[in-house]
Amino acid sequence: MSAGHRNWPEGVPRKMGGRKKTVDSVPAICLHGRETSGGRHFSVRHMLQSALVPPGQRTSSPVVRRTRRRAFESSKTSRRRDRYMRRDLATHSKALKQLFSLALATGMTTFTALAVAARPLLAQTAAGEAHFTFPNTPAAKQLQSWLAAFESGDRATIQAFVAKSMPEGTGADFVDQTIEMRDEVGGLDFQKVEESTDVRLVMIAQTRTGGERFRMTVEVDAAEPHRITAIFLQPASPPENTPPPPEMTEAETDTARKQPSFHQFSAWLAAFNSGDKSGYQQFLTNSFPTRASGLNRDMDLRERTGGFEFRKLEQGWATEVSGLVQERDSDQFARFVLKVEAAEPHHILSLSLRAIPRPAAFPIPRLTESEAIAGVKAQTEKNVAADRFAGTVLVAKNGKMLFNGAYGLADREKKIPNTLETRFRIGSMNKMFTAVAVLQLVEAGKIKLTEPLGKYITDYPNQEVATKVTIHQLLTHTGGTGDIFGPDFNKHRKELRTLNDYVALIGKRAPQFEPGSQWRYSNYGMLLLGVVIERVTGQSYYDYVQEHIYKPARMTLTGSLPEDQPVDGRSIGYMRSSAGAWVPNTDTLPYRGTSAGGGYSTAGDLLNFANALMNHKLLNAASTDLLITGKVEAGPGGKYAYGFEDHRDKDGIGWVGHGGGAPGMNGDLRIYPKSGYVVAVLANLDPPAAQRVSEFLDARLPIAK
């Protein structure tokens, strides 16, 4: 049945409003605090990873690299990749990614300065240049204070701002990262205010170095001194009347190749691709001096991508050139823009890379089933050899196993290898199990999708949330319930032992927007559904899913036992340190996983879950259809359903599922209802280790006829 013809219960909307309303449907880059973007989630790394990809277009590329993160989960590509959040990435500097990440999110560092600095408070309007006026609110005043400190470039001034206005526990390297970002990026021209309250400010701004438009969100404490609790940057959709770059003629291309800008780009690419650190350092010193401080970051990017292949020259003048490159070790494309000084020796002024969907002019041919399996084996072995993958890969069709392999180490210190029964932390993938549990209770008549949260949690602390936010909205991330990560989580991480502990900590918080008015990924909303399950069943969330999902689906190695309890075969997660080494993620983990994510499983158990679900052993056919069918526009190319992403076209071709990711963990489950394929990939490394594998297969497996 096509995605457009499903059975819906009365009163449940089929979809949200248009894209103009879904302000947060694009993955965000969390500068400070835990990312809270939606969709597929994942970490700052993931966030950055997709950061410059148009909504709905996932990118597994490390064109943006890592930045540690003390948070449990990360975020979701525009609706296509969660990992406790989502992604959308471009080329932001390490400073950009780490700038505010108190949690030292999981990051990626890109070698370019996608200008996300904020300089003069100017805005380009239709009438010309005008002074930008900030609202008179605590949130706006805090942002202005940060801008002033940032613009000063003075260490003492920035340190004073951090001490006064950032949460306790801000990383010691925050000031260095701020100064680094100040030195290497351009600025932002603010264009308009989209949302303004005392504690939240959302604005549109345009970068000076590449013209990219960003949505900047600042959140502060309600109580004085209104310390900053979160800052996010999201790619904003470009103006609809922005034309694509015109194709150059052969003569124009020849002329562009002779320009100083192209010569400098070619020289940079050769130096970067060589992987020779001393040679690259010499190039930066001679030709790109403002980038010299990014040497280690660039070399890390070189390791993660394998370098770049030049694919197309789009525009070229004496002082500026743009075009397309592709990562050598993945399918990921990026658009580069390089600017040089007009005078000899034409020093490079700036270089930005923006991850983009693969252009139609460079299609990936579909393979036969055996060719696709052989291809993923070879690609995975290559990534293992380069220390970019450790985990398990599974491909099945109509219940028949086609490939199941284990790679790398579960414990690097003890040299324990990963096996097919190794348990990996799965991040936001638990959201699928939570959604199934809710619909089981809908079938049993114990829950109604249209009822408000307060119907089931009668003592919920905030009455606006209790009376306005419905079960449907919690399942689709449209209730405005926000995230569970941030300064409070970091402070009480080990004390949060039950779902009710989270409610006690943040349950007084009001909705971030009018419930039902827009889509914004919400880990807290999914956690609340776990509390609802407990209230209506009288069981703990963990006991319910064990009895009603794991047991009937034969998921014998899946669970969420506390991190301080030994679990046979549970792997250690490894995240990249600032020095580039793999280090355990132990100190970033919560006490235990929740209904929002953080449990553990195996690729085999995920296949069993997919088979049980699609064979209606967990839900009846109508409820299964309701579960996986997209309801909310979460960016072009896909929708969010109930705890599932729906990436099928109008003919039903494509996949449904969910991913998960955070520092030291990455997972992905893709179910192809039309063709019968199931792809499950788990890794005990930073994103996009697993995602890279599933996307390789997604582009090459045969599609249903």
XYZ file of C-alpha atoms in Angstrom:
705
model
C 0.000 0.000 0.000
C 1.418 3.392 -0.870
C 2.338 5.820 1.845
C -0.541 8.046 0.958
C -3.356 5.582 1.558
C -3.263 4.438 5.159
C -5.833 3.862 7.849
C -5.791 6.604 10.468
C -7.653 6.681 13.773
C -10.206 9.437 14.071
C -8.802 12.702 15.330
C -5.172 11.990 14.518
C -3.774 14.394 11.908
C -2.041 12.911 8.891
C 0.683 15.493 8.798
C 1.803 18.763 10.189
C 1.680 22.068 8.447
C 3.987 23.165 5.713
C 7.695 23.627 5.986
C 7.353 27.228 7.016
C 5.928 26.064 10.318
C 8.460 23.367 10.983
C 11.124 25.755 12.068
C 13.239 23.034 13.555
C 12.862 20.327 10.965
C 16.469 20.782 9.965
C 19.226 19.219 12.016
C 20.992 21.602 14.298
C 24.535 22.115 15.373
C 24.679 22.331 19.110
C 27.211 24.921 20.092
C 26.386 24.572 23.732
C 24.333 22.007 25.555
C 23.019 18.714 24.150
C 21.821 18.875 20.632
C 18.103 18.668 20.322
C 17.346 18.320 16.738
C 15.180 15.721 15.464
C 15.034 13.033 13.301
C 17.713 10.668 13.099
C 19.276 11.543 15.224
C 22.638 11.939 16.615
C 25.341 13.841 18.373
C 27.130 16.993 17.731
C 29.069 14.900 15.392
C 25.988 13.861 13.640
C 24.584 17.187 13.834
C 27.540 18.653 12.289
C 27.676 15.878 10.012
C 24.592 16.851 8.340
C 24.833 20.379 9.104
C 24.948 21.730 5.718
C 22.901 19.164 4.022
C 19.463 20.280 2.984
C 16.753 18.909 5.246
C 16.019 15.316 4.612
C 19.308 14.531 2.957
C 21.507 12.505 5.248
C 25.200 12.485 4.974
C 27.437 9.986 6.596
C 30.479 11.937 5.771
C 33.104 12.932 8.192
C 33.432 16.112 6.184
C 32.847 17.280 9.550
C 34.678 15.437 12.082
C 34.419 14.890 15.728
C 34.419 16.885 18.816
C 34.122 15.056 22.028
C 30.874 15.130 23.820
C 29.932 14.513 27.368
C 26.447 13.829 26.456
C 24.757 10.559 26.276
C 23.156 10.877 22.927
C 23.302 13.043 19.996
C 21.057 14.027 17.372
C 19.364 12.901 14.028
C 20.194 14.496 9.082
C 17.484 16.204 8.848
C 15.043 13.837 9.858
C 17.191 11.169 8.624
C 19.544 10.255 11.303
C 19.193 10.503 14.941
C 21.586 9.118 17.183
C 19.649 10.776 19.885
C 19.270 13.692 17.589
C 19.828 14.346 14.005
C 22.216 15.803 11.690
C 22.833 18.194 9.005
C 26.313 19.303 8.496
C 28.630 21.296 6.684
C 32.078 22.355 7.163
C 32.332 24.006 10.432
C 35.514 24.442 12.268
C 36.355 22.421 15.290
C 35.965 25.584 17.267
C 32.473 25.940 15.933
C 31.573 22.491 16.951
C 33.182 22.580 20.281
C 32.551 26.216 21.006
C 29.786 25.807 23.483
C 29.679 22.095 23.860
C 29.747 21.872 27.587
C 28.999 18.273 27.224
C 31.892 18.117 24.879
C 29.622 16.511 22.502
C 30.825 14.028 20.041
C 32.260 15.847 17.315
C 33.688 16.241 14.149
C 35.937 18.948 13.172
C 35.984 20.290 9.762
C 38.852 22.116 8.417
C 36.904 25.026 7.114
C 35.470 27.984 8.661
C 31.886 28.006 7.694
C 31.491 31.410 9.019
C 29.453 31.102 12.051
C 31.045 33.754 14.040
C 28.962 36.712 14.882
C 30.444 40.026 14.179
C 28.729 43.335 13.635
C 25.063 43.445 14.296
C 24.151 44.227 10.745
C 21.465 42.797 8.556
C 21.080 42.846 4.816
C 17.501 43.716 3.953
C 15.696 44.212 0.687
C 16.173 47.921 1.137
C 19.884 47.577 1.708
C 22.120 47.551 4.752
C 20.430 48.332 8.045
C 21.207 48.081 11.734
C 19.800 44.934 13.247
C 17.691 45.515 16.337
C 17.606 42.820 18.985
C 14.497 42.259 21.085
C 14.580 43.532 24.652
C 14.611 40.104 26.342
C 17.005 38.203 28.630
C 17.829 35.771 25.817
C 18.681 38.572 23.388
C 20.752 40.413 25.967
C 22.795 37.307 26.693
C 23.458 36.756 23.013
C 24.576 40.364 22.627
C 26.908 39.936 25.589
C 28.413 36.850 24.012
C 28.824 38.667 20.708
C 30.642 41.503 22.417
C 33.006 39.110 24.159
C 33.505 37.121 20.984
C 34.207 40.209 18.880
C 36.740 41.504 21.357
C 39.009 38.530 20.787
C 40.367 39.286 24.243
C 40.985 36.266 26.437
C 40.228 38.055 29.701
C 36.948 39.418 28.339
C 35.845 36.002 27.128
C 36.856 34.390 30.417
C 34.803 36.954 32.312
C 31.769 36.237 30.129
C 32.106 32.495 30.642
C 32.324 32.878 34.409
C 29.282 35.137 34.507
C 26.965 33.766 31.824
C 27.788 30.148 31.015
C 26.743 27.176 33.187
C 29.094 25.828 35.807
C 31.262 23.105 34.400
C 31.952 24.803 31.079
C 35.026 23.109 29.638
C 38.413 24.595 30.398
C 39.174 24.741 26.695
C 36.073 26.810 25.926
C 37.981 30.095 25.875
C 40.674 28.712 23.565
C 38.024 27.342 21.235
C 36.203 30.671 21.200
C 39.358 32.548 20.316
C 40.246 29.986 17.660
C 36.837 30.363 16.106
C 37.112 34.147 16.277
C 40.417 34.001 14.417
C 39.408 31.623 11.668
C 35.828 32.435 10.671
C 34.048 35.374 9.157
C 30.816 36.665 10.630
C 27.030 36.647 10.475
C 24.696 39.266 9.121
C 21.449 38.950 11.073
C 18.384 39.205 8.887
C 15.282 38.655 10.991
C 13.838 37.389 14.259
C 11.619 34.319 13.884
C 10.736 33.692 17.514
C 11.338 35.674 20.669
C 10.450 35.002 24.292
C 12.232 35.913 27.488
C 14.116 32.614 27.525
C 14.383 31.756 23.827
C 15.483 33.649 20.721
C 15.445 32.283 17.162
C 16.982 34.343 14.366
C 17.984 33.975 10.739
C 21.495 35.012 9.822
C 23.730 34.753 6.777
C 27.414 33.894 6.836
C 29.854 36.324 5.337
C 32.275 33.850 3.799
C 29.873 31.648 1.912
C 26.459 33.230 2.052
C 24.995 30.244 3.894
C 21.840 31.074 5.832
C 21.546 29.789 9.383
C 18.876 29.659 12.001
C 20.426 30.531 15.351
C 18.641 29.558 18.565
C 19.654 30.788 22.013
C 18.060 29.537 25.235
C 18.651 30.888 28.743
C 17.566 30.095 32.289
C 14.289 31.700 33.320
C 15.773 32.833 36.630
C 18.394 35.526 36.950
C 21.179 35.826 35.978
C 19.678 34.081 32.926
C 22.721 31.969 32.151
C 22.898 30.527 28.649
C 21.698 26.917 28.583
C 21.885 26.177 24.860
C 22.922 27.626 21.531
C 22.099 25.892 18.256
C 22.887 26.604 14.628
C 20.801 25.059 11.843
C 21.069 25.435 8.104
C 18.085 27.458 6.968
C 16.420 26.871 3.618
C 17.773 29.340 1.054
C 15.394 31.869 -0.486
C 13.149 30.127 -2.993
C 14.212 32.554 -5.722
C 17.912 31.745 -5.347
C 18.952 30.333 -8.742
C 21.432 27.448 -8.996
C 24.879 28.353 -10.294
C 24.764 28.487 -14.101
C 26.726 25.913 -16.057
C 29.943 27.285 -17.472
C 30.818 26.850 -21.098
C 33.949 24.948 -22.059
C 35.732 28.223 -22.752
C 34.654 29.673 -19.408
C 35.853 26.550 -17.638
C 39.257 26.794 -19.307
C 39.504 30.429 -18.261
C 38.480 29.618 -14.683
C 41.166 26.952 -14.426
C 43.804 29.595 -15.181
C 42.726 31.891 -12.355
C 44.834 32.334 -9.190
C 41.960 31.075 -7.060
C 41.836 27.708 -8.834
C 45.606 27.362 -8.734
C 45.542 27.889 -4.984
C 42.705 25.423 -4.511
C 44.577 22.803 -6.531
C 47.682 23.406 -4.438
C 45.710 23.130 -1.206
C 44.033 19.902 -2.342
C 47.358 18.323 -3.284
C 48.919 19.251 0.049
C 45.878 18.070 1.996
C 45.531 14.793 0.101
C 49.212 13.950 0.547
C 48.646 13.261 4.232
C 52.153 14.604 4.876
C 51.760 16.685 8.026
C 55.016 18.598 7.703
C 54.398 19.317 4.032
C 50.851 20.474 4.729
C 52.079 22.663 7.577
C 54.552 24.298 5.222
C 51.771 24.938 2.704
C 49.598 26.592 5.343
C 52.487 28.753 6.512
C 53.226 29.932 2.989
C 49.762 30.116 1.423
C 47.054 29.955 4.096
C 48.580 31.464 7.266
C 45.244 32.090 8.987
C 44.590 28.355 8.838
C 47.871 27.294 10.451
C 46.251 26.734 13.843
C 43.986 24.128 12.259
C 46.801 21.790 11.219
C 45.897 18.884 13.503
C 42.219 19.240 12.778
C 42.823 19.144 9.046
C 45.033 16.091 9.325
C 42.316 14.348 11.300
C 39.831 15.203 8.564
C 42.262 13.798 6.012
C 42.402 10.539 7.966
C 38.635 10.278 8.239
C 37.846 11.027 4.599
C 40.894 9.607 2.874
C 41.148 12.981 1.164
C 38.997 14.469 -1.589
C 38.688 13.907 -5.304
C 38.001 17.004 -7.388
C 34.809 16.371 -9.360
C 33.600 19.608 -10.909
C 34.459 23.279 -11.321
C 31.308 25.391 -10.985
C 32.473 29.006 -10.882
C 35.865 30.646 -11.115
C 37.178 34.196 -10.940
C 40.522 35.683 -10.027
C 39.788 35.832 -6.301
C 37.115 33.158 -5.807
C 36.460 29.634 -7.013
C 33.763 27.093 -6.220
C 33.071 23.528 -7.229
C 32.456 19.968 -6.098
C 34.652 17.395 -4.407
C 33.929 13.865 -3.174
C 35.397 12.064 -0.202
C 37.726 9.334 -1.357
C 36.382 6.861 1.188
C 32.652 7.493 0.840
C 29.919 8.618 -1.531
C 29.711 12.010 0.160
C 29.940 15.148 -1.967
C 30.782 18.640 -0.768
C 30.718 22.064 -2.375
C 33.843 24.137 -1.770
C 34.290 27.891 -1.923
C 37.812 29.287 -1.759
C 38.753 32.969 -1.720
C 42.199 34.490 -2.201
C 43.798 37.900 -1.988
C 43.776 39.893 -5.210
C 47.471 40.748 -4.958
C 50.392 38.373 -5.327
C 51.116 35.865 -3.894
C 47.328 35.388 -3.605
C 47.213 34.112 -0.038
C 44.117 32.064 0.700
C 41.634 34.073 2.753
C 39.018 31.418 3.417
C 38.005 27.909 2.459
C 34.620 26.411 3.210
C 33.204 22.977 2.500
C 29.499 22.265 2.569
C 28.231 18.698 2.541
C 25.529 18.310 -0.102
C 23.344 15.509 -1.472
C 25.002 13.620 -4.285
C 24.325 15.579 -7.499
C 22.157 13.900 -10.123
C 25.026 14.243 -12.578
C 26.991 11.691 -10.526
C 24.582 8.768 -10.045
C 25.540 5.605 -8.174
C 24.470 2.612 -10.267
C 22.287 -0.021 -8.626
C 24.010 -3.372 -8.239
C 22.807 -6.925 -8.175
C 22.247 -8.358 -4.723
C 25.481 -10.353 -4.771
C 27.444 -7.362 -6.071
C 26.057 -5.114 -3.320
C 26.974 -7.653 -0.634
C 30.466 -8.069 -2.052
C 30.796 -4.301 -2.214
C 29.815 -3.706 1.397
C 32.188 -6.445 2.549
C 35.081 -4.820 0.722
C 34.147 -1.317 1.878
C 33.766 -2.424 5.502
C 37.100 -4.238 5.497
C 38.701 -1.090 4.122
C 37.185 0.993 6.919
C 38.271 -1.553 9.537
C 41.831 -1.426 8.228
C 41.725 2.370 8.488
C 40.329 2.093 12.054
C 37.066 3.746 11.005
C 34.755 0.831 11.793
C 34.307 -1.734 14.547
C 31.004 -3.527 14.933
C 28.588 -5.801 13.092
C 26.891 -5.629 9.699
C 23.788 -7.641 8.802
C 21.808 -7.853 5.572
C 18.733 -10.073 5.167
C 15.876 -10.430 2.711
C 12.448 -11.847 3.459
C 13.800 -13.421 6.634
C 16.796 -15.040 4.919
C 20.257 -13.996 6.076
C 22.417 -12.737 3.209
C 25.379 -11.422 5.177
C 26.316 -11.162 8.842
C 29.820 -10.119 9.839
C 31.634 -8.874 12.941
C 34.692 -6.621 12.873
C 37.146 -4.921 15.196
C 37.466 -4.977 18.952
C 34.827 -4.848 21.668
C 37.535 -4.085 24.249
C 40.737 -2.560 22.910
C 42.655 -2.870 26.162
C 41.937 -6.587 26.568
C 41.946 -7.270 22.802
C 38.468 -8.837 22.930
C 37.019 -9.006 19.394
C 33.506 -8.079 18.408
C 31.350 -11.101 17.589
C 27.865 -11.614 16.194
C 26.607 -11.761 19.797
C 28.400 -8.647 21.032
C 25.936 -6.166 22.518
C 26.242 -2.584 21.307
C 24.654 0.548 22.730
C 21.994 1.659 20.276
C 21.166 5.248 21.226
C 17.807 6.496 19.967
C 16.869 3.190 18.392
C 14.972 2.419 21.620
C 12.379 4.926 20.415
C 11.076 2.256 18.041
C 10.417 -0.124 20.929
C 8.706 2.610 22.945
C 6.398 3.485 20.058
C 5.456 -0.164 19.529
C 4.643 -0.471 23.238
C 2.373 2.591 23.100
C 0.442 1.239 20.109
C 0.075 -2.133 21.813
C -1.663 -0.289 24.650
C -3.765 1.627 22.117
C -4.898 -1.724 20.706
C -5.713 -2.843 24.249
C -7.848 0.247 24.820
C -5.613 1.565 27.600
C -4.284 4.598 25.713
C -5.863 6.978 23.210
C -3.595 8.849 20.842
C -5.697 12.010 21.050
C -5.732 12.216 24.854
C -3.471 14.695 26.675
C -0.504 13.584 28.742
C -2.262 14.549 31.978
C -4.879 11.885 31.367
C -2.237 9.289 32.203
C 0.252 11.215 34.363
C -2.286 12.936 36.590
C 0.319 14.590 38.818
C 2.461 16.007 36.016
C 4.159 19.194 37.323
C 3.403 21.552 34.408
C -0.289 21.998 33.672
C 0.214 23.416 30.185
C 2.098 20.289 29.124
C -0.350 18.059 30.978
C -3.444 19.539 29.335
C -2.213 20.448 25.847
C 0.355 17.844 24.760
C -1.205 14.664 23.343
C 0.168 11.146 23.006
C 0.212 11.611 19.220
C 2.354 14.716 19.624
C 4.807 12.941 21.904
C 5.156 10.112 19.381
C 5.811 12.554 16.531
C 8.015 15.137 18.299
C 5.402 17.874 17.895
C 4.588 18.515 21.563
C 7.340 21.034 22.301
C 8.612 18.999 25.250
C 12.305 19.574 24.536
C 15.362 17.558 25.421
C 16.652 15.821 28.526
C 20.269 16.869 28.077
C 21.935 20.049 29.245
C 23.575 21.457 32.372
C 21.025 19.839 34.713
C 21.575 16.421 33.151
C 25.341 16.805 33.343
C 25.116 17.763 37.006
C 22.755 14.925 37.994
C 23.748 12.284 35.424
C 24.404 9.486 37.905
C 21.398 10.369 40.066
C 18.872 9.926 37.238
C 18.028 6.268 37.806
C 14.323 6.039 36.938
C 12.108 7.701 34.365
C 10.350 9.548 37.179
C 13.694 11.025 38.242
C 13.810 12.876 34.913
C 10.270 14.183 35.419
C 11.201 15.427 38.882
C 14.228 17.221 37.444
C 12.689 18.958 34.416
C 8.938 18.344 34.563
C 8.092 21.915 35.571
C 9.335 23.178 32.215
C 6.700 24.717 29.925
C 6.324 23.722 26.243
C 8.933 25.265 23.953
C 6.198 26.125 21.439
C 2.452 25.715 21.049
C 1.908 21.932 21.032
C 1.107 20.665 17.551
C 2.314 23.798 15.771
C 5.692 22.504 14.593
C 8.115 19.594 14.652
C 11.166 19.556 16.871
C 12.952 16.378 17.921
C 12.314 15.699 21.594
C 14.085 13.089 23.669
C 12.069 14.148 26.704
C 8.818 13.501 24.861
C 9.823 9.891 24.264
C 10.923 9.555 27.863
C 7.465 10.746 28.974
C 5.890 7.985 26.903
C 7.847 5.527 29.015
C 6.272 7.063 32.121
C 2.831 6.753 30.495
C 3.491 3.052 29.857
C 4.402 2.596 33.508
C 1.284 4.408 34.746
C -1.231 2.494 32.622
C 0.332 -0.962 33.057
C 1.586 -0.849 36.627
C 4.899 -2.300 35.386
C 8.245 -0.638 34.976
C 8.975 0.422 31.406
C 11.830 -2.086 31.289
C 9.676 -4.998 32.425
C 6.928 -4.118 29.940
C 9.159 -4.028 26.846
C 10.948 -7.176 27.993
C 7.669 -9.084 28.263
C 5.728 -7.618 25.354
C 8.416 -6.804 22.767
C 11.755 -8.486 23.408
C 10.313 -11.858 24.419
C 7.805 -12.334 21.545
C 10.370 -11.018 19.058
C 13.065 -13.389 20.405
C 15.380 -10.486 21.249
C 17.351 -12.398 23.853
C 20.397 -10.102 23.949
C 18.605 -6.742 24.149
C 18.100 -4.688 27.307
C 18.890 -1.555 29.309
C 20.577 -2.752 32.487
C 22.451 -0.031 34.411
C 25.999 0.731 33.360
C 27.322 -0.274 36.785
C 25.974 -3.808 36.377
C 28.062 -6.299 34.359
C 26.472 -7.436 31.106
C 28.027 -10.351 29.234
C 29.304 -9.319 25.844
C 28.529 -5.601 26.179
C 31.150 -3.735 24.187
C 33.061 -0.682 25.309
C 32.314 2.399 23.236
C 35.232 4.429 21.921
C 35.232 8.101 21.002
C 37.962 10.199 19.463
C 39.964 12.309 21.878
C 41.250 15.751 20.979
C 44.577 14.072 20.217
C 42.910 11.743 17.722
C 43.140 8.570 19.823
C 40.222 6.255 20.581
C 39.264 6.531 24.268
C 36.423 4.847 26.228
C 33.151 6.775 26.425
C 32.417 5.452 29.915
C 32.305 8.861 31.592
C 29.702 10.172 29.143
C 27.074 7.482 29.764
C 23.892 7.896 31.818
C 23.053 5.538 34.665
C 20.985 3.429 32.255
C 19.094 3.720 29.002
C 15.540 5.062 28.935
C 12.455 4.948 26.748
C 14.136 7.686 24.699
C 17.246 5.626 24.017
C 20.475 4.301 25.402
C 19.892 0.555 25.661
C 21.921 -2.189 23.988
C 21.224 -4.861 21.379
C 22.747 -6.980 18.622
C 22.286 -6.869 14.868
C 20.613 -10.283 15.068
C 18.110 -9.070 17.658
C 17.305 -6.048 15.511
C 16.581 -8.385 12.594
C 14.304 -10.417 14.859
C 12.513 -7.212 15.850
C 12.047 -6.218 12.207
C 10.713 -9.664 11.291
C 8.309 -9.772 14.248
C 7.041 -6.285 13.473
C 6.484 -6.795 9.755
C 4.907 -10.230 10.346
C 2.447 -8.609 12.788
C 3.606 -10.508 15.853
C 3.853 -7.285 17.853
C 0.969 -5.269 16.395
C -1.901 -6.014 14.049
C -1.596 -4.966 10.408
C -3.477 -1.673 10.809
C -1.444 -0.628 13.842
C 1.821 -1.594 12.150
C 0.879 0.557 9.183
C -0.006 3.416 11.505
C 3.293 3.013 13.362
C 5.635 3.269 10.382
C 3.777 5.682 8.103
C 5.158 9.212 8.125
C 2.903 11.852 9.640
C 5.066 14.921 10.137
C 7.138 16.707 7.528
C 10.600 16.703 9.018
C 12.365 18.101 5.982
C 12.330 17.230 2.282
C 12.764 13.562 1.499
C 11.161 11.958 4.517
C 8.723 12.143 7.389
C 8.622 11.170 11.016
C 6.096 8.513 11.996
C 5.568 7.068 15.484
C 9.107 6.416 16.729
C 10.130 5.553 13.154
C 11.418 7.534 10.234
C 9.654 6.959 6.936
C 11.876 7.393 3.883
C 9.566 5.879 1.275
C 8.380 7.538 -1.885
C 4.785 7.661 -3.113
C 5.166 4.141 -4.507
C 6.337 2.772 -1.172
C 9.930 2.319 -2.318
C 12.448 3.080 0.398
C 12.892 2.290 4.061
C 11.511 2.815 7.529
C 13.469 2.550 10.750
C 15.602 4.588 13.107
C 19.189 5.188 13.985
C 21.062 6.129 17.116
C 24.333 7.763 17.890
C 26.434 9.447 20.528
C 30.099 9.485 21.436
C 31.347 5.923 21.089
C 28.129 4.440 19.700
C 26.311 4.360 16.386
C 23.546 2.133 15.074
C 21.086 1.978 12.210
C 18.112 -0.229 11.333
C 16.514 0.074 7.899
C 13.505 -2.018 6.924
C 12.531 -2.045 3.242
C 8.863 -3.186 3.215
C 8.589 -3.278 -0.578
C 11.746 -5.263 -1.389
C 11.952 -7.288 1.820
C 15.489 -6.213 2.718
C 16.556 -5.479 6.285
C 19.866 -3.760 7.053
C 21.148 -3.582 10.638
C 24.515 -2.054 11.470
C 25.954 -1.461 14.943
C 29.292 0.068 15.915
C 31.129 0.879 19.127
C 32.751 3.942 17.574
C 31.602 7.499 17.011
C 29.033 8.263 14.313
C 28.959 7.895 11.388
C 30.705 4.519 11.628
C 27.508 2.461 11.278
C 25.573 4.979 9.261
C 28.262 5.024 6.600
C 27.706 1.298 6.016
C 23.910 1.442 5.833
C 24.027 4.365 3.425
C 26.466 2.497 1.182
C 23.946 -0.342 0.947
C 20.961 1.970 0.595
C 22.445 3.440 -2.570
C 23.329 0.077 -4.154
C 20.890 -2.677 -3.183
C 18.336 -3.543 -5.878
C 15.056 -1.684 -5.515
C 11.666 -3.356 -5.660
C 10.168 -3.649 -9.123
